[in-house]
């Protein structure tokens, strides 16, 4: 066995000695890449991928889930804070369903499920039942709040008044609720969501008014719109207006960036400040107009014409002059008589005109003012380019303020709303984040390494075959073995003996071959 190992070692040594320097480097690099690839692929295909199955657990829930996993022989990873448990991805869905069906995760509270766990409430006193009911009510409200978006955990304390028939409703104590809520990192509830918390607690607890609810967080107290004196929807409207204004500014900034970026380069800073009028106006117009091309007259809808003529007899006043008691002395007597004629005509025309009713609703998002400032790296702009950029920004401001009521033709006014700053930019070193390779990249790198190793192996096999063919050609020629010659003069007999002893100790194989050659010659 030792001789075989020695022969194999000798062959490897001989093979390594026959290789050139470049061949040795390539062979060593190939072996190293092969070993690294094997290690990498073994790690990728044998490791267990874990998936976070449970988060925001308290100590009781974590212990219950861990006992379930231990009993089922399922491996898991517990986070350093003990609030998250990860299980293998292959069984994550099944574990979630099993744990949910068994009700192991209770979020620190039992809820009304505590009544179903006991076999019977017989023998329970009223005080014990009231305490158990209050704890269950706290748990139910807590579970409802924990199910809201962004809520990490909550703690609920409800106080219910004692029921008695000796007090009037005005004299009875009212129910109250104190709630502590913790939100996920970076989450900020809106006013609409805060009002939802108050309404949820109000409807879940009987005889509870909103003013008797207190909800706090580590950042401070959360106030309802009703108790804070804010009109319903006012905060939401303000947030909506703020989002609209920011969206308008970002879109305008994006358009300017797309236009000036190819001209001035990436080193371009744009600032847009706008002011909006969010008042919605509604007006109604009732207009009356004559017809066009009708001499300012309307449409004739009715017309009435009347004509009258008459002839009457007429005589002059007078009579017989009398002397009686009833007669008028000296009254002129009539001297003749005649006829009178009259004619009368009338015309009534009724016109109608155009009646126009306009109901006008102005848009609530009207821009009132706008200013644009850009910063360009120094040396990028000459006087001509600066004038062109300023002219472009001025035209943008004019177009945006066309309906704002300002005099957009006033160059001095519009010029104050545009600023171009040319200055060297400050260089801030960024944080270089190093992220690990994904599984796809790792597999790709491993496949490329295997391809390189395969190509190197093919090259080495071909080279070995070529060397073997050359060795076969050389093997046909007689091999002359040269042995070291020794000076055997009589005068130097002692020195020769020492040389033979030294040769026998250091190189026994050559010493044996030397003796064989001497025997063959004799």
Short mmCIF file of C-alpha atoms in Angstrom, two decimals:
data_model
loop_
_atom_site.label_atom_id
_atom_site.label_comp_id
_atom_site.label_asym_id
_atom_site.label_seq_id
_atom_site.Cartn_x
_atom_site.Cartn_y
_atom_site.Cartn_z
CA UNK A 1 0.00 0.00 0.00
CA UNK A 2 2.83 2.36 0.88
CA UNK A 3 4.55 1.54 -2.40
CA UNK A 4 1.37 2.46 -4.31
CA UNK A 5 1.13 5.74 -2.51
CA UNK A 6 4.77 6.36 -3.21
CA UNK A 7 4.31 5.57 -6.89
CA UNK A 8 1.25 7.81 -7.13
CA UNK A 9 3.12 10.59 -5.39
CA UNK A 10 6.06 10.11 -7.71
CA UNK A 11 3.80 10.30 -10.77
CA UNK A 12 2.12 13.45 -9.50
CA UNK A 13 5.49 14.99 -8.76
CA UNK A 14 6.73 14.04 -12.22
CA UNK A 15 3.55 15.41 -13.85
CA UNK A 16 3.83 18.64 -11.88
CA UNK A 17 7.50 18.98 -12.83
CA UNK A 18 6.76 18.56 -16.52
CA UNK A 19 4.18 21.42 -16.48
CA UNK A 20 5.18 24.96 -17.29
CA UNK A 21 4.63 27.97 -15.06
CA UNK A 22 1.47 29.12 -16.87
CA UNK A 23 0.02 25.62 -16.79
CA UNK A 24 0.60 25.44 -13.05
CA UNK A 25 -1.15 28.81 -12.53
CA UNK A 26 -4.12 27.77 -14.67
CA UNK A 27 -4.41 24.43 -12.92
CA UNK A 28 -4.27 26.02 -9.47
CA UNK A 29 -6.84 28.65 -10.40
CA UNK A 30 -9.14 26.01 -11.88
CA UNK A 31 -8.94 23.86 -8.78
CA UNK A 32 -9.63 26.90 -6.56
CA UNK A 33 -12.64 28.00 -8.62
CA UNK A 34 -13.94 24.43 -8.65
CA UNK A 35 -13.71 24.16 -4.88
CA UNK A 36 -15.39 27.55 -4.37
CA UNK A 37 -18.15 26.66 -6.82
CA UNK A 38 -18.79 23.36 -5.08
CA UNK A 39 -18.96 25.12 -1.71
CA UNK A 40 -21.26 27.85 -3.06
CA UNK A 41 -23.63 25.46 -4.82
CA UNK A 42 -23.72 23.18 -1.81
CA UNK A 43 -24.65 26.13 0.40
CA UNK A 44 -27.34 27.34 -2.01
CA UNK A 45 -29.05 24.00 -2.57
CA UNK A 46 -28.76 22.69 0.98
CA UNK A 47 -29.61 25.79 3.01
CA UNK A 48 -33.09 26.28 4.45
CA UNK A 49 -34.93 29.44 3.43
CA UNK A 50 -36.86 30.90 6.35
CA UNK A 51 -39.92 33.12 6.07
CA UNK A 52 -41.28 35.40 8.77
CA UNK A 53 -44.57 33.82 9.79
CA UNK A 54 -45.46 35.72 12.98
CA UNK A 55 -44.63 39.28 13.99
CA UNK A 56 -45.41 41.60 16.89
CA UNK A 57 -45.84 38.74 19.34
CA UNK A 58 -45.75 39.17 23.06
CA UNK A 59 -44.00 36.75 25.38
CA UNK A 60 -47.10 34.58 25.90
CA UNK A 61 -47.89 34.21 22.21
CA UNK A 62 -44.23 33.53 21.34
CA UNK A 63 -44.08 30.75 23.94
CA UNK A 64 -47.30 29.18 22.62
CA UNK A 65 -46.08 29.20 19.01
CA UNK A 66 -42.66 27.82 20.00
CA UNK A 67 -44.29 24.95 21.91
CA UNK A 68 -46.39 24.12 18.85
CA UNK A 69 -43.35 24.14 16.55
CA UNK A 70 -41.27 22.05 18.98
CA UNK A 71 -44.04 19.48 19.29
CA UNK A 72 -44.32 19.24 15.50
CA UNK A 73 -40.57 18.96 14.97
CA UNK A 74 -40.50 22.13 12.85
CA UNK A 75 -37.34 24.21 12.90
CA UNK A 76 -37.72 27.93 13.49
CA UNK A 77 -35.74 31.10 14.10
CA UNK A 78 -36.60 33.52 16.89
CA UNK A 79 -35.74 37.19 16.42
CA UNK A 80 -33.42 38.82 18.97
CA UNK A 81 -36.30 40.79 20.53
CA UNK A 82 -38.48 37.67 20.75
CA UNK A 83 -41.38 39.25 18.82
CA UNK A 84 -40.95 37.55 15.43
CA UNK A 85 -40.71 33.86 14.52
CA UNK A 86 -39.52 32.59 11.12
CA UNK A 87 -40.24 29.10 9.81
CA UNK A 88 -39.06 27.27 6.66
CA UNK A 89 -40.74 28.68 3.55
CA UNK A 90 -41.91 25.22 2.49
CA UNK A 91 -44.18 24.86 5.55
CA UNK A 92 -44.91 28.53 6.32
CA UNK A 93 -48.46 28.51 4.91
CA UNK A 94 -49.42 25.32 6.74
CA UNK A 95 -47.98 26.59 10.02
CA UNK A 96 -49.92 29.86 9.75
CA UNK A 97 -53.17 28.02 9.14
CA UNK A 98 -52.60 25.55 11.99
CA UNK A 99 -51.63 28.24 14.50
CA UNK A 100 -54.58 30.42 13.46
CA UNK A 101 -57.07 27.56 13.71
CA UNK A 102 -55.87 26.68 17.20
CA UNK A 103 -56.02 30.30 18.36
CA UNK A 104 -52.50 30.32 19.75
CA UNK A 105 -51.87 33.97 18.85
CA UNK A 106 -54.12 36.07 21.08
CA UNK A 107 -52.24 39.39 20.88
CA UNK A 108 -51.98 39.43 24.64
CA UNK A 109 -55.75 39.24 25.20
CA UNK A 110 -58.37 36.53 25.27
CA UNK A 111 -61.52 38.38 24.25
CA UNK A 112 -64.93 36.76 24.66
CA UNK A 113 -63.35 33.43 23.76
CA UNK A 114 -62.42 33.13 27.44
CA UNK A 115 -66.07 32.27 28.23
CA UNK A 116 -66.04 29.33 25.82
CA UNK A 117 -62.87 27.80 27.27
CA UNK A 118 -64.41 27.17 30.66
CA UNK A 119 -66.71 24.23 31.01
CA UNK A 120 -69.28 26.05 33.08
CA UNK A 121 -69.77 29.34 34.89
CA UNK A 122 -71.85 27.68 37.58
CA UNK A 123 -70.71 28.80 41.00
CA UNK A 124 -69.11 31.99 39.71
CA UNK A 125 -69.92 35.05 41.78
CA UNK A 126 -71.13 38.29 40.26
CA UNK A 127 -67.84 40.03 41.00
CA UNK A 128 -65.82 37.27 39.33
CA UNK A 129 -68.11 37.33 36.30
CA UNK A 130 -67.88 41.13 36.01
CA UNK A 131 -64.08 41.04 36.16
CA UNK A 132 -63.96 38.29 33.55
CA UNK A 133 -66.40 40.15 31.30
CA UNK A 134 -64.40 43.38 31.61
CA UNK A 135 -61.17 41.59 30.70
CA UNK A 136 -62.87 39.98 27.72
CA UNK A 137 -64.22 43.36 26.57
CA UNK A 138 -60.75 44.88 26.86
CA UNK A 139 -59.35 42.02 24.80
CA UNK A 140 -61.96 42.36 22.06
CA UNK A 141 -61.35 46.09 21.66
CA UNK A 142 -57.61 45.47 21.69
CA UNK A 143 -57.90 42.87 18.93
CA UNK A 144 -59.98 45.25 16.83
CA UNK A 145 -57.42 48.03 17.16
CA UNK A 146 -54.49 45.70 16.46
CA UNK A 147 -56.11 44.77 13.16
CA UNK A 148 -55.98 48.36 11.92
CA UNK A 149 -53.34 49.40 9.42
CA UNK A 150 -50.06 50.56 10.93
CA UNK A 151 -50.93 49.51 14.49
CA UNK A 152 -48.18 47.42 16.06
CA UNK A 153 -49.75 46.87 19.48
CA UNK A 154 -52.28 48.42 21.82
CA UNK A 155 -53.40 48.30 25.44
CA UNK A 156 -57.03 48.96 26.40
CA UNK A 157 -58.50 49.73 29.81
CA UNK A 158 -62.30 50.09 30.00
CA UNK A 159 -64.23 51.29 33.04
CA UNK A 160 -67.93 50.43 33.12
CA UNK A 161 -70.31 52.07 35.64
CA UNK A 162 -72.14 49.98 38.16
CA UNK A 163 -75.78 49.39 37.34
CA UNK A 164 -78.26 50.45 40.03
CA UNK A 165 -81.93 51.36 40.10
CA UNK A 166 -81.55 54.02 42.79
CA UNK A 167 -79.78 56.61 40.63
CA UNK A 168 -81.19 58.67 37.80
CA UNK A 169 -79.42 58.54 34.43
CA UNK A 170 -77.96 62.00 35.12
CA UNK A 171 -76.44 60.86 38.43
CA UNK A 172 -74.95 57.63 37.08
CA UNK A 173 -71.28 57.41 36.23
CA UNK A 174 -70.48 57.15 32.55
CA UNK A 175 -68.27 54.57 30.90
CA UNK A 176 -64.71 55.57 29.97
CA UNK A 177 -61.87 54.05 28.00
CA UNK A 178 -58.11 54.66 28.07
CA UNK A 179 -56.10 53.30 25.16
CA UNK A 180 -52.36 53.21 24.49
CA UNK A 181 -51.39 52.52 20.88
CA UNK A 182 -47.98 51.76 19.36
CA UNK A 183 -47.51 52.20 15.61
CA UNK A 184 -44.98 50.68 13.27
CA UNK A 185 -41.81 52.65 12.63
CA UNK A 186 -42.38 55.58 10.31
CA UNK A 187 -46.18 55.27 10.30
CA UNK A 188 -48.26 58.36 11.08
CA UNK A 189 -52.05 57.97 11.25
CA UNK A 190 -54.17 60.54 9.47
CA UNK A 191 -56.99 62.42 11.16
CA UNK A 192 -59.50 60.24 9.35
CA UNK A 193 -57.90 57.12 10.80
CA UNK A 194 -57.82 58.67 14.29
CA UNK A 195 -61.54 59.42 14.05
CA UNK A 196 -62.00 55.80 13.02
CA UNK A 197 -60.28 54.63 16.22
CA UNK A 198 -62.65 56.76 18.31
CA UNK A 199 -65.76 55.55 16.46
CA UNK A 200 -64.65 51.92 16.74
CA UNK A 201 -64.20 52.16 20.51
CA UNK A 202 -67.43 54.14 20.90
CA UNK A 203 -69.54 51.53 19.12
CA UNK A 204 -67.78 48.57 20.75
CA UNK A 205 -68.38 49.72 24.33
CA UNK A 206 -71.96 50.41 25.49
CA UNK A 207 -72.91 53.79 26.89
CA UNK A 208 -69.57 55.36 25.99
CA UNK A 209 -69.29 58.94 24.69
CA UNK A 210 -66.43 60.14 22.53
CA UNK A 211 -65.42 62.78 25.08
CA UNK A 212 -64.80 59.96 27.59
CA UNK A 213 -62.30 58.20 25.30
CA UNK A 214 -58.58 58.92 25.59
CA UNK A 215 -56.20 57.54 22.97
CA UNK A 216 -52.48 58.18 23.30
CA UNK A 217 -49.30 57.03 21.61
CA UNK A 218 -45.61 57.39 22.52
CA UNK A 219 -45.56 60.54 20.36
CA UNK A 220 -48.46 62.19 22.18
CA UNK A 221 -52.24 62.22 22.49
CA UNK A 222 -54.42 61.49 19.47
CA UNK A 223 -57.36 63.88 19.41
CA UNK A 224 -60.65 63.30 17.67
CA UNK A 225 -62.14 65.87 15.32
CA UNK A 226 -65.22 66.15 17.56
CA UNK A 227 -63.24 66.95 20.70
CA UNK A 228 -60.59 69.00 18.93
CA UNK A 229 -63.07 71.45 17.43
CA UNK A 230 -62.22 70.51 13.88
CA UNK A 231 -65.01 70.25 11.36
CA UNK A 232 -65.57 66.79 10.00
CA UNK A 233 -63.44 66.30 6.93
CA UNK A 234 -61.50 69.56 7.35
CA UNK A 235 -58.22 67.84 8.12
CA UNK A 236 -58.69 65.37 5.32
CA UNK A 237 -59.43 68.23 2.92
CA UNK A 238 -56.27 70.04 4.04
CA UNK A 239 -54.19 66.91 3.46
CA UNK A 240 -55.77 66.46 0.03
CA UNK A 241 -54.98 70.05 -0.90
CA UNK A 242 -51.41 69.64 0.28
CA UNK A 243 -51.02 66.50 -1.84
CA UNK A 244 -52.46 68.25 -4.90
CA UNK A 245 -50.06 71.16 -4.48
CA UNK A 246 -47.06 68.87 -4.05
CA UNK A 247 -48.08 66.79 -7.06
CA UNK A 248 -48.39 69.91 -9.20
CA UNK A 249 -44.95 71.12 -8.13
CA UNK A 250 -43.33 67.71 -8.71
CA UNK A 251 -44.86 67.40 -12.19
CA UNK A 252 -43.75 70.92 -13.13
CA UNK A 253 -40.28 70.20 -11.77
CA UNK A 254 -40.15 66.97 -13.78
CA UNK A 255 -41.08 68.78 -17.01
CA UNK A 256 -38.39 71.41 -16.45
CA UNK A 257 -35.85 68.68 -15.66
CA UNK A 258 -36.70 66.81 -18.86
CA UNK A 259 -36.24 69.97 -20.92
CA UNK A 260 -33.10 71.43 -19.31
CA UNK A 261 -31.42 68.15 -18.33
CA UNK A 262 -30.09 67.29 -21.84
CA UNK A 263 -28.94 70.89 -22.28
CA UNK A 264 -27.27 71.56 -18.92
CA UNK A 265 -26.43 68.05 -17.73
CA UNK A 266 -27.42 66.13 -14.64
CA UNK A 267 -26.01 68.68 -12.20
CA UNK A 268 -29.22 70.67 -12.09
CA UNK A 269 -31.24 71.63 -9.01
CA UNK A 270 -34.83 72.81 -9.47
CA UNK A 271 -37.08 74.41 -6.85
CA UNK A 272 -40.74 75.18 -7.49
CA UNK A 273 -42.92 77.11 -5.02
CA UNK A 274 -46.61 77.54 -5.75
CA UNK A 275 -49.70 78.96 -4.10
CA UNK A 276 -53.21 77.67 -4.86
CA UNK A 277 -56.70 78.99 -4.32
CA UNK A 278 -58.84 76.07 -3.23
CA UNK A 279 -62.08 78.07 -2.93
CA UNK A 280 -64.88 76.64 -5.03
CA UNK A 281 -67.26 79.29 -6.39
CA UNK A 282 -70.74 78.76 -7.80
CA UNK A 283 -72.62 81.54 -9.64
CA UNK A 284 -75.79 81.75 -11.73
CA UNK A 285 -76.50 84.16 -14.61
CA UNK A 286 -79.92 84.98 -16.05
CA UNK A 287 -79.44 86.88 -19.32
CA UNK A 288 -82.12 88.44 -21.56
CA UNK A 289 -80.97 89.27 -25.10
CA UNK A 290 -82.79 90.41 -28.29
CA UNK A 291 -82.48 88.50 -31.50
CA UNK A 292 -79.48 89.14 -33.61
CA UNK A 293 -79.98 90.90 -36.96
CA UNK A 294 -83.52 91.91 -35.95
CA UNK A 295 -83.07 95.59 -35.10
CA UNK A 296 -82.79 94.66 -31.43
CA UNK A 297 -86.34 93.30 -31.51
CA UNK A 298 -87.55 90.01 -30.27
CA UNK A 299 -89.80 87.42 -31.75
CA UNK A 300 -93.44 88.58 -32.40
CA UNK A 301 -95.64 86.14 -30.55
CA UNK A 302 -98.98 88.09 -30.84
CA UNK A 303 -100.27 91.21 -32.55
CA UNK A 304 -103.69 93.01 -32.26
CA UNK A 305 -104.93 95.88 -34.48
CA UNK A 306 -108.19 97.88 -33.77
CA UNK A 307 -109.77 100.58 -36.05
CA UNK A 308 -112.97 102.60 -35.13
CA UNK A 309 -114.78 105.37 -37.10
CA UNK A 310 -118.04 107.31 -36.26
CA UNK A 311 -120.26 110.12 -37.70
CA UNK A 312 -122.46 112.33 -35.39
CA UNK A 313 -124.97 115.17 -36.00
CA UNK A 314 -124.18 118.58 -34.41
CA UNK A 315 -126.23 121.87 -33.93
CA UNK A 316 -125.25 125.20 -32.48
CA UNK A 317 -126.51 126.23 -29.14
CA UNK A 318 -129.36 128.81 -29.23
CA UNK A 319 -133.09 129.28 -29.03
CA UNK A 320 -135.97 131.70 -29.22
CA UNK A 321 -135.43 134.84 -27.25
CA UNK A 322 -138.10 134.97 -24.77
CA UNK A 323 -139.48 137.36 -22.28
CA UNK A 324 -141.04 134.95 -19.93
CA UNK A 325 -140.05 134.23 -16.42
CA UNK A 326 -138.12 131.15 -17.40
CA UNK A 327 -136.56 132.53 -20.54
CA UNK A 328 -133.19 134.09 -20.82
CA UNK A 329 -133.37 137.55 -22.09
CA UNK A 330 -131.08 138.25 -25.06
CA UNK A 331 -130.19 134.51 -25.68
CA UNK A 332 -128.94 134.00 -29.19
CA UNK A 333 -131.05 131.84 -31.26
CA UNK A 334 -129.61 128.94 -33.32
CA UNK A 335 -128.81 129.87 -36.77
CA UNK A 336 -128.02 126.45 -38.35
CA UNK A 337 -126.99 122.71 -37.81
CA UNK A 338 -124.23 120.17 -39.15
CA UNK A 339 -122.60 116.56 -38.84
CA UNK A 340 -119.19 115.52 -37.19
CA UNK A 341 -116.97 112.45 -38.06
CA UNK A 342 -114.24 110.67 -35.95
CA UNK A 343 -111.82 107.76 -36.61
CA UNK A 344 -109.66 105.80 -34.05
CA UNK A 345 -107.01 102.99 -34.63
CA UNK A 346 -104.77 101.00 -32.18
CA UNK A 347 -102.10 98.27 -32.59
CA UNK A 348 -100.76 96.01 -29.82
CA UNK A 349 -97.66 93.80 -30.55
CA UNK A 350 -96.19 91.33 -28.02
CA UNK A 351 -92.46 90.45 -28.41
CA UNK A 352 -90.40 87.69 -26.79
CA UNK A 353 -86.62 87.73 -26.22
CA UNK A 354 -83.84 85.13 -25.59
CA UNK A 355 -83.62 84.13 -21.95
CA UNK A 356 -80.26 82.47 -21.02
CA UNK A 357 -79.61 80.83 -17.64
CA UNK A 358 -75.92 80.06 -16.96
CA UNK A 359 -74.87 78.00 -13.93
CA UNK A 360 -71.12 78.61 -13.49
CA UNK A 361 -68.92 76.55 -11.13
CA UNK A 362 -65.30 77.66 -10.99
CA UNK A 363 -62.61 75.04 -10.39
CA UNK A 364 -61.40 74.91 -6.76
CA UNK A 365 -57.77 74.39 -7.80
CA UNK A 366 -56.73 77.76 -9.22
CA UNK A 367 -53.08 78.70 -9.06
CA UNK A 368 -52.49 82.13 -7.51
CA UNK A 369 -48.73 82.52 -7.57
CA UNK A 370 -45.66 80.63 -8.79
CA UNK A 371 -41.90 81.00 -8.53
CA UNK A 372 -39.17 78.85 -10.09
CA UNK A 373 -35.51 78.73 -9.06
CA UNK A 374 -32.82 76.54 -10.61
CA UNK A 375 -29.22 75.94 -9.68
CA UNK A 376 -26.62 75.15 -12.34
CA UNK A 377 -23.01 74.16 -11.88
CA UNK A 378 -20.68 77.08 -12.42
CA UNK A 379 -19.21 77.25 -15.90
CA UNK A 380 -22.16 75.53 -17.59
CA UNK A 381 -23.88 78.76 -18.62
CA UNK A 382 -22.61 81.69 -20.62
CA UNK A 383 -24.51 84.93 -21.06
CA UNK A 384 -26.45 83.69 -24.08
CA UNK A 385 -27.41 80.41 -22.43
CA UNK A 386 -28.39 82.24 -19.24
CA UNK A 387 -30.71 84.51 -21.21
CA UNK A 388 -32.24 81.52 -23.02
CA UNK A 389 -32.87 79.60 -19.79
CA UNK A 390 -34.35 82.69 -18.12
CA UNK A 391 -36.61 83.28 -21.13
CA UNK A 392 -37.81 79.67 -21.01
CA UNK A 393 -38.60 79.83 -17.30
CA UNK A 394 -40.36 83.17 -17.75
CA UNK A 395 -42.60 81.70 -20.45
CA UNK A 396 -43.44 78.78 -18.16
CA UNK A 397 -44.44 81.14 -15.35
CA UNK A 398 -46.55 83.25 -17.73
CA UNK A 399 -48.39 80.20 -19.01
CA UNK A 400 -49.12 78.93 -15.50
CA UNK A 401 -50.32 82.32 -14.21
CA UNK A 402 -52.51 83.12 -17.22
CA UNK A 403 -55.75 82.73 -15.22
CA UNK A 404 -54.45 83.93 -11.86
CA UNK A 405 -55.52 87.56 -12.32
CA UNK A 406 -51.95 88.89 -12.32
CA UNK A 407 -50.52 90.99 -15.13
CA UNK A 408 -48.46 88.36 -16.93
CA UNK A 409 -47.28 90.98 -19.48
CA UNK A 410 -45.40 92.87 -16.79
CA UNK A 411 -41.79 91.78 -17.38
CA UNK A 412 -40.61 93.23 -14.10
CA UNK A 413 -43.24 91.32 -12.11
CA UNK A 414 -42.64 88.02 -13.88
CA UNK A 415 -38.86 88.46 -13.74
CA UNK A 416 -38.99 88.49 -9.94
CA UNK A 417 -40.52 85.02 -9.99
CA UNK A 418 -37.60 83.41 -11.89
CA UNK A 419 -34.09 82.88 -10.49
CA UNK A 420 -31.09 81.14 -12.07
CA UNK A 421 -28.14 80.45 -9.75
CA UNK A 422 -24.73 79.40 -11.10
CA UNK A 423 -22.46 77.98 -8.40
CA UNK A 424 -20.20 75.03 -7.67
CA UNK A 425 -22.07 72.14 -6.11
CA UNK A 426 -21.06 70.69 -2.77
CA UNK A 427 -20.00 67.05 -3.00
CA UNK A 428 -21.48 64.88 -0.27
CA UNK A 429 -20.13 61.42 0.20
CA UNK A 430 -22.91 58.95 0.00
CA UNK A 431 -23.26 55.84 2.03
CA UNK A 432 -22.22 52.84 0.02
CA UNK A 433 -24.58 50.05 0.79
CA UNK A 434 -23.35 46.52 0.18
CA UNK A 435 -26.06 44.05 -0.48
CA UNK A 436 -25.63 40.32 -0.70
CA UNK A 437 -26.01 38.36 -3.90
CA UNK A 438 -29.42 37.00 -4.64
CA UNK A 439 -30.01 33.33 -5.33
CA UNK A 440 -30.35 33.94 -9.06
CA UNK A 441 -27.04 35.77 -9.26
CA UNK A 442 -25.34 33.10 -7.19
CA UNK A 443 -26.63 30.33 -9.46
CA UNK A 444 -25.54 32.29 -12.52
CA UNK A 445 -22.06 32.83 -11.13
CA UNK A 446 -21.82 29.15 -10.22
CA UNK A 447 -22.88 28.09 -13.72
CA UNK A 448 -20.32 30.44 -15.29
CA UNK A 449 -17.62 29.08 -12.99
CA UNK A 450 -18.53 25.52 -13.92
CA UNK A 451 -18.38 26.43 -17.62
CA UNK A 452 -14.90 27.94 -17.16
CA UNK A 453 -13.78 24.91 -15.18
CA UNK A 454 -15.13 22.60 -17.86
CA UNK A 455 -13.25 24.48 -20.58
CA UNK A 456 -10.04 24.36 -18.56
CA UNK A 457 -10.51 20.64 -17.90
CA UNK A 458 -10.95 19.98 -21.65
CA UNK A 459 -7.78 21.95 -22.38
CA UNK A 460 -5.83 20.02 -19.76
CA UNK A 461 -7.10 16.67 -21.07
CA UNK A 462 -6.08 17.57 -24.60
CA UNK A 463 -2.68 18.73 -23.42
CA UNK A 464 -2.16 15.53 -21.45
CA UNK A 465 -3.09 13.44 -24.47
CA UNK A 466 -0.63 15.38 -26.59
CA UNK A 467 2.11 14.94 -23.99
CA UNK A 468 1.31 11.23 -23.71
CA UNK A 469 1.65 10.83 -27.47
CA UNK A 470 5.01 12.58 -27.40
CA UNK A 471 6.15 10.36 -24.52
CA UNK A 472 5.21 7.25 -26.50
CA UNK A 473 7.41 8.42 -29.39
CA UNK A 474 10.29 9.10 -27.04
CA UNK A 475 9.81 5.75 -25.26
CA UNK A 476 10.80 3.87 -28.44
CA UNK A 477 14.32 5.33 -28.26
CA UNK A 478 16.83 3.72 -25.84
CA UNK A 479 17.17 5.57 -22.62
CA UNK A 480 20.66 6.23 -21.49
CA UNK A 481 21.05 6.48 -17.77
CA UNK A 482 23.94 8.50 -16.61
CA UNK A 483 25.32 7.72 -13.18
CA UNK A 484 27.72 9.78 -11.21
CA UNK A 485 31.32 8.76 -11.69
CA UNK A 486 33.66 8.24 -8.75
CA UNK A 487 37.38 8.71 -8.67
CA UNK A 488 38.86 5.38 -7.38
CA UNK A 489 42.53 6.25 -7.11
CA UNK A 490 44.43 4.29 -4.46
CA UNK A 491 45.70 7.42 -2.92
CA UNK A 492 42.20 8.57 -2.37
CA UNK A 493 40.68 5.30 -1.14
CA UNK A 494 39.45 6.73 2.12
CA UNK A 495 37.89 9.68 0.36
CA UNK A 496 36.14 7.38 -2.13
CA UNK A 497 34.77 5.28 0.70
CA UNK A 498 33.36 8.39 2.33
CA UNK A 499 31.77 9.43 -0.97
CA UNK A 500 30.16 6.00 -1.37
CA UNK A 501 28.80 6.13 2.18
CA UNK A 502 27.44 9.60 1.64
CA UNK A 503 25.83 8.55 -1.64
CA UNK A 504 24.29 5.49 -0.01
CA UNK A 505 22.77 7.57 2.79
CA UNK A 506 21.47 10.47 0.74
CA UNK A 507 20.53 8.74 -2.51
CA UNK A 508 20.14 5.02 -1.91
CA UNK A 509 18.39 4.42 -5.22
CA UNK A 510 21.27 5.90 -7.23
CA UNK A 511 23.76 3.92 -5.11
CA UNK A 512 21.92 0.68 -5.88
CA UNK A 513 21.82 1.52 -9.59
CA UNK A 514 25.57 2.25 -9.49
CA UNK A 515 26.29 -1.13 -7.94
CA UNK A 516 24.11 -2.84 -10.55
CA UNK A 517 25.99 -1.14 -13.36
CA UNK A 518 29.33 -2.27 -11.89
CA UNK A 519 28.12 -5.84 -11.65
CA UNK A 520 26.85 -5.79 -15.22
CA UNK A 521 30.19 -4.46 -16.48
CA UNK A 522 32.09 -7.21 -14.66
#
